[in-house]
mmCIF file of C-alpha atoms in Angstrom:
data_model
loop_
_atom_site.group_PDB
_atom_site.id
_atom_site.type_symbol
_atom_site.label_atom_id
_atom_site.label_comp_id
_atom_site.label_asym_id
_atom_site.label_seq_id
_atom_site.Cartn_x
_atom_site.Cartn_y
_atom_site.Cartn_z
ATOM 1 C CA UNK A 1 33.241 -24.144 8.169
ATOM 2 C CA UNK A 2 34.176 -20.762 7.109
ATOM 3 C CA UNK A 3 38.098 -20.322 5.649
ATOM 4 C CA UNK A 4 38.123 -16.835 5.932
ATOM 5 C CA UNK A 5 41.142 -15.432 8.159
ATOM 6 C CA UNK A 6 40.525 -13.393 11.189
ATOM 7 C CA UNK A 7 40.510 -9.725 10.417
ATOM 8 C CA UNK A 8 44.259 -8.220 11.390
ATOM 9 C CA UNK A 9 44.197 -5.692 14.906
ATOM 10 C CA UNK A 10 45.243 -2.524 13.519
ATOM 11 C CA UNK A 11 48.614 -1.117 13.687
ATOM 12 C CA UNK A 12 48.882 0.474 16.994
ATOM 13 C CA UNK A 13 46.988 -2.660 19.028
ATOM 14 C CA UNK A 14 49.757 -3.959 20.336
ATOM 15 C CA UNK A 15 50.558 -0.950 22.691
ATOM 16 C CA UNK A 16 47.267 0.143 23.113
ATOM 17 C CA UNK A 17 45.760 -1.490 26.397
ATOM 18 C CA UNK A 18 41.921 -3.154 26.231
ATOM 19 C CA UNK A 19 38.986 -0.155 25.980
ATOM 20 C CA UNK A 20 36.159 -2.093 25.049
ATOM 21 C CA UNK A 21 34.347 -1.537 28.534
ATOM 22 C CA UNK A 22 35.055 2.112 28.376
ATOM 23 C CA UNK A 23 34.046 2.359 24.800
ATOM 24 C CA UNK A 24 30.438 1.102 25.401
ATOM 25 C CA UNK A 25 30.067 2.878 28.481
ATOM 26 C CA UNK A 26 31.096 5.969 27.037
ATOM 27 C CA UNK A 27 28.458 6.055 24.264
ATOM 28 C CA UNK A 28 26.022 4.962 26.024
ATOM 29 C CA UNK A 29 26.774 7.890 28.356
ATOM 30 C CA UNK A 30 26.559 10.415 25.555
ATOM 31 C CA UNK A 31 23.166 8.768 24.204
ATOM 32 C CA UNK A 32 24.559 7.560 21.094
ATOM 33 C CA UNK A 33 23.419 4.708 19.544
ATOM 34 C CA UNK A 34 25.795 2.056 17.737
ATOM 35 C CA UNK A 35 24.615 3.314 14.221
ATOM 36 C CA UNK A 36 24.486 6.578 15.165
ATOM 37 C CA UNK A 37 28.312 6.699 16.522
ATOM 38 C CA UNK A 38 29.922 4.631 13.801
ATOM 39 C CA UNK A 39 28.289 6.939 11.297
ATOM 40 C CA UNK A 40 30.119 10.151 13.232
ATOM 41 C CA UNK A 41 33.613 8.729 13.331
ATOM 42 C CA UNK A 42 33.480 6.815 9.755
ATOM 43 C CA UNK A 43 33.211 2.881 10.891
ATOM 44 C CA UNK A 44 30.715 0.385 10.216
ATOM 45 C CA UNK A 45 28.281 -0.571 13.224
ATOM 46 C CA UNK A 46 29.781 -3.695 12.636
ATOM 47 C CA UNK A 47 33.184 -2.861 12.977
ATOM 48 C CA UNK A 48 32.596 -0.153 16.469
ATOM 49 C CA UNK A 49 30.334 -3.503 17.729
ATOM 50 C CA UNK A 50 33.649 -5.036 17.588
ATOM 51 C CA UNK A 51 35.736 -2.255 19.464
ATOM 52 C CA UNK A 52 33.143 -2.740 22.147
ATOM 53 C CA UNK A 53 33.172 -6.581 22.521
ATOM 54 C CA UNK A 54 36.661 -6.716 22.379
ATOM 55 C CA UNK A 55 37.289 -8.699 19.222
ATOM 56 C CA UNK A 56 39.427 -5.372 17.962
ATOM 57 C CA UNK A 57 41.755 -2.543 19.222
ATOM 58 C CA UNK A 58 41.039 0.869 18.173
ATOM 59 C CA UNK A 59 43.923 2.288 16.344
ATOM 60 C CA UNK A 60 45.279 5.419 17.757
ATOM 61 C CA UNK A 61 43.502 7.854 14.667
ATOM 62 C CA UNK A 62 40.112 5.872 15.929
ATOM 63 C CA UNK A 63 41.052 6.678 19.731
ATOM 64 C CA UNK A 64 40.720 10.752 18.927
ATOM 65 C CA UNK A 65 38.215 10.209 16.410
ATOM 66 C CA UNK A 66 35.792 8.157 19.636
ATOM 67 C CA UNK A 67 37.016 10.832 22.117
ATOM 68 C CA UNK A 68 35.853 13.750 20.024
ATOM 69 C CA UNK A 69 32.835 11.929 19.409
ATOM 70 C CA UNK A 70 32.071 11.268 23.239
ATOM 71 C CA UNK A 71 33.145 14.615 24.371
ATOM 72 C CA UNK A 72 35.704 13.177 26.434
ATOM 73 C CA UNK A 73 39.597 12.154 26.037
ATOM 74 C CA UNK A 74 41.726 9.700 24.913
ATOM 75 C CA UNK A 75 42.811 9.105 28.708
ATOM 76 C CA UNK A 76 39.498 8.461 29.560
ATOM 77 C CA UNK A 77 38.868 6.200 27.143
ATOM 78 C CA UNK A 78 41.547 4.031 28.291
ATOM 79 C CA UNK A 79 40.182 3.876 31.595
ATOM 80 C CA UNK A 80 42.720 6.094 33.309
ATOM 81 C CA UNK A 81 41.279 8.829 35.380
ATOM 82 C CA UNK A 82 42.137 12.096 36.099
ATOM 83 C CA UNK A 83 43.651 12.450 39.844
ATOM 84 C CA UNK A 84 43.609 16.468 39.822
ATOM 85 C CA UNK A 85 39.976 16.697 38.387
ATOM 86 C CA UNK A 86 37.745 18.575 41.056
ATOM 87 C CA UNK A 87 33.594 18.037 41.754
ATOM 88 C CA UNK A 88 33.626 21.635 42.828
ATOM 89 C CA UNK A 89 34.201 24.555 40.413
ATOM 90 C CA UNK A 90 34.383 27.962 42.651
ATOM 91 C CA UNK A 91 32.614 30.937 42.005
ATOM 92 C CA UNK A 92 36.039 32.667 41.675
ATOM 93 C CA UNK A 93 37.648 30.065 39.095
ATOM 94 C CA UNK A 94 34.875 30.891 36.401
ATOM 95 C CA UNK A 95 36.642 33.416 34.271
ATOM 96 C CA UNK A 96 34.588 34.914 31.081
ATOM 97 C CA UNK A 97 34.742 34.198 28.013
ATOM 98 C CA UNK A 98 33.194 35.708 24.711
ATOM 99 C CA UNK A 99 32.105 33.687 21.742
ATOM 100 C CA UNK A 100 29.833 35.502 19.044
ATOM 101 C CA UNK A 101 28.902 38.224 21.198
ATOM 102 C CA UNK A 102 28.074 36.233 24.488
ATOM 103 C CA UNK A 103 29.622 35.873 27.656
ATOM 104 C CA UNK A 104 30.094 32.236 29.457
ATOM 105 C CA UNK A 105 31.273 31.333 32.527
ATOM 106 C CA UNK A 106 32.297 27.451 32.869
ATOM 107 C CA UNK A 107 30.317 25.754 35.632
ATOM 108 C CA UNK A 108 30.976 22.131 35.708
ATOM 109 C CA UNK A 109 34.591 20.408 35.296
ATOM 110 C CA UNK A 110 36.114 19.812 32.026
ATOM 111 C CA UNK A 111 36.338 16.621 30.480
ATOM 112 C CA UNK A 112 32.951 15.322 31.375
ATOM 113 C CA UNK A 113 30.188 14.280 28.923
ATOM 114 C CA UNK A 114 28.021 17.541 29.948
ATOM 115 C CA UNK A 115 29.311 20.764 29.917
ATOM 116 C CA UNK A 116 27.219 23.256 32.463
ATOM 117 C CA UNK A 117 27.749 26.857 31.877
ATOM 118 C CA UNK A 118 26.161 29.647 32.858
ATOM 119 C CA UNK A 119 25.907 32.490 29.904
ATOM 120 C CA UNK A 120 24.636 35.858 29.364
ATOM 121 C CA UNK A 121 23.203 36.802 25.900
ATOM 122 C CA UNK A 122 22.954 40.046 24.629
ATOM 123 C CA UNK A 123 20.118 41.355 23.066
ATOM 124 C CA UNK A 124 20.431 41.023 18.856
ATOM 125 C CA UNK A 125 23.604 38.575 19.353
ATOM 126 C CA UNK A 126 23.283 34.985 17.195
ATOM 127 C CA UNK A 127 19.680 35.505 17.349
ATOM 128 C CA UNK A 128 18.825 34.558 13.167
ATOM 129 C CA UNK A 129 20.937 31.261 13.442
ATOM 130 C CA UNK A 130 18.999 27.859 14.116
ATOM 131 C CA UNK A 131 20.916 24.894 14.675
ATOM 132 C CA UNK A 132 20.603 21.322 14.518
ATOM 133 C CA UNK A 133 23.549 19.015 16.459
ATOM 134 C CA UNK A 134 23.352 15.437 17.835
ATOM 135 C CA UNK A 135 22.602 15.759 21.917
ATOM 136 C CA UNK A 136 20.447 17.141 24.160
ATOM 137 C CA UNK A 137 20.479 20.645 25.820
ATOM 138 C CA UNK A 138 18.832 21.974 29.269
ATOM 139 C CA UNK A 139 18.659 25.652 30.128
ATOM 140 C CA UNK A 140 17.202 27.297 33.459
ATOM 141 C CA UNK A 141 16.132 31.755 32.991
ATOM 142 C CA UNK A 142 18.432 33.569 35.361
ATOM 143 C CA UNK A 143 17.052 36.974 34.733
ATOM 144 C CA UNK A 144 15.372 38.280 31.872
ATOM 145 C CA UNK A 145 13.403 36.770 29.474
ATOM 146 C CA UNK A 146 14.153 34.161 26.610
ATOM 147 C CA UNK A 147 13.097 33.864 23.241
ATOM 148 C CA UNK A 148 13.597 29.938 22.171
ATOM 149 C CA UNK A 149 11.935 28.674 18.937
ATOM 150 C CA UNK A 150 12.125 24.720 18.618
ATOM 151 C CA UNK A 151 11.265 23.649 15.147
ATOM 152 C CA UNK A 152 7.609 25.594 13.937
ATOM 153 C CA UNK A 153 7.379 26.933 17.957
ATOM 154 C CA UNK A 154 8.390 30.125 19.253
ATOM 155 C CA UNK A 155 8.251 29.889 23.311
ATOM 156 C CA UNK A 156 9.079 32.913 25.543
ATOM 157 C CA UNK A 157 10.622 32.175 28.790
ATOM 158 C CA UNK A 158 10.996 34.663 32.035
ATOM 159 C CA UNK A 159 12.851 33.583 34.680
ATOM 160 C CA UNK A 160 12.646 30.252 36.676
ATOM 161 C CA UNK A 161 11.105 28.739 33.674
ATOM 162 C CA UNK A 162 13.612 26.069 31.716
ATOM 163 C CA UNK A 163 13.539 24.097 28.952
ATOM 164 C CA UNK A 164 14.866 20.467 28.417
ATOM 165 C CA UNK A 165 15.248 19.621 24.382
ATOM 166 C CA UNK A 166 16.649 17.368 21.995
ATOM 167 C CA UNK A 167 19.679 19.198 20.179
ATOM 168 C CA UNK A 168 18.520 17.438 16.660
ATOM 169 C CA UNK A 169 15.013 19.570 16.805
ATOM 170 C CA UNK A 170 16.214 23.020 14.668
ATOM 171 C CA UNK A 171 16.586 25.597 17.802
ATOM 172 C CA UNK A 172 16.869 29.126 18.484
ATOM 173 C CA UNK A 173 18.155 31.049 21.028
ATOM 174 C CA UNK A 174 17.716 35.441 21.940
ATOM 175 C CA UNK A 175 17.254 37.623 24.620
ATOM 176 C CA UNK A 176 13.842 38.972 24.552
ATOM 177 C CA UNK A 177 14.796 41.561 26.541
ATOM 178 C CA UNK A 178 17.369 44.864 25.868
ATOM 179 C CA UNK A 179 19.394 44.084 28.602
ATOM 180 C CA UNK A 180 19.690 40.682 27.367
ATOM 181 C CA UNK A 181 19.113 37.457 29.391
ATOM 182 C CA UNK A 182 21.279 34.921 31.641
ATOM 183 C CA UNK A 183 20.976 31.617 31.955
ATOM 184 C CA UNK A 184 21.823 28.570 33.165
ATOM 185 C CA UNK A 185 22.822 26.190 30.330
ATOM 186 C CA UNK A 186 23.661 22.400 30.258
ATOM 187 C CA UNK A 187 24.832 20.451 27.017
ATOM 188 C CA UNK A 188 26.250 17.210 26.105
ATOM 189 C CA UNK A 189 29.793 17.246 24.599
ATOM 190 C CA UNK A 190 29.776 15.162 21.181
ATOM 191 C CA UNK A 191 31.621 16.380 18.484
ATOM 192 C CA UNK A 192 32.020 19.901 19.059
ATOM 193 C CA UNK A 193 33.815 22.194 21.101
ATOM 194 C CA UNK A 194 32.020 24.509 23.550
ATOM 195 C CA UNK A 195 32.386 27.715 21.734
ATOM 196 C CA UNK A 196 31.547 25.749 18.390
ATOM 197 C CA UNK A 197 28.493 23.620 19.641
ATOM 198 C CA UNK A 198 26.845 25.915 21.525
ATOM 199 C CA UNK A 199 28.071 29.630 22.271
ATOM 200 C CA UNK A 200 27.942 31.575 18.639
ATOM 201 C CA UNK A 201 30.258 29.581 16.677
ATOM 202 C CA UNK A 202 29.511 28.703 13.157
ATOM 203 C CA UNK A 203 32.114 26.290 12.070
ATOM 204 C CA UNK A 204 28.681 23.663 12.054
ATOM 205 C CA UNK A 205 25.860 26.634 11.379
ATOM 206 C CA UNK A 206 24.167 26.512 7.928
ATOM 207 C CA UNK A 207 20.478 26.843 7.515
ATOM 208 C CA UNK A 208 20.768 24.865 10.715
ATOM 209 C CA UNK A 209 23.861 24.528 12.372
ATOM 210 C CA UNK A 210 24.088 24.646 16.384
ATOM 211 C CA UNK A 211 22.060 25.937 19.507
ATOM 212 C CA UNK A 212 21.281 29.308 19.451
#
């Protein structure tokens, strides 16, 4: 028989109420595996296995790091739900925005594990920067024509065509055409914001950084 004492909950436990069914559900949502997870937030598999089960509490710095993690919040990870959150987003509610030179329109509601936008990019804009980011991505040609490279492959798309990828295959993203092209674009939320993960930010772009 072991005489090891029970590892301590940590600090903020006690007013913290149980999230281990949300936790699990959550990641499994954002196709994350245990390892995978732990290693993005700084735990041990070990250790988030234990969130999950139960047999700890997440402190409150482990709550945000989770929610960033899942793309979602720290309300949702406690199992409360938003009452004022809408299914529908209206055509007159998208406003535009501009992030490295394109032009988004948000087209599914916030706080969800996917993010839907629909985006117009220019011809020329973010078109030398390949990125690599945990999650998957799913875009649908508007008008104009795409030019997508995924890993060694260049693939042009015209409209109607789509393409369904994992985000950790090196990807770019530029309008083929002058005009530039618009599209219909659908990413998980992990780690990054919109404008970061996707959209023409480079607070993760190296060699490889994000889509696009």
């Amino acid at each position: 028989m072991s005489n090891a004492e029970p590892e301590p909950l940590d600090a903020e436990a006690d007013a913290l109420p149980a999230v281990a069914p949300q936790l699990r559900e959550l990641r499994r949502r954002a196709a994350l595996t245990l390892e995978a997870a732990a290693r993005t937030v700084g735990l041990s598999p070990a250790h988030l296995s234990r969130l999950e089960t139960g047999q700890r509490q997440p402190s409150l710095p482990m709550l945000l790091a989770l929610a960033r993690t899942y793309g979602t919040t720290v309300s949702e990870l406690l199992g409360e739900t938003s009452a004022d959150r809408d299914a529908i987003v209206r055509a007159a509610d998208m406003e535009p925005t501009r992030a490295g030179g394109w032009t988004y329109w948000q087209a599914g509601a916030p706080a969800r594990s996917m993010q839907a936008l629909r985006v117009h990019v220019p011809h020329g804009a973010q078109g030398d920067i390949v990125r690599v980011h945990p999650g998957e991505e799913w875009l649908y040609v508007l008008q104009g024509r795409l030019r997508l490279r995924l890993g060694d492959t260049t693939y042009t798309l015209d409209p109607g065509d789509s393409a369904h990828f994992d985000s950790l295959t090196p990807h770019r993203i530029a309008a083929a055409d002058h005009l530039g092209t618009d599209l219909l674009f659908v990413h998980t939320l992990l780690q990054s914001p919109a404008t970061a993960l996707c959209l023409g930010g480079t607070s993760h772009s190296s060699t490889m950084g994000d889509p696009r």
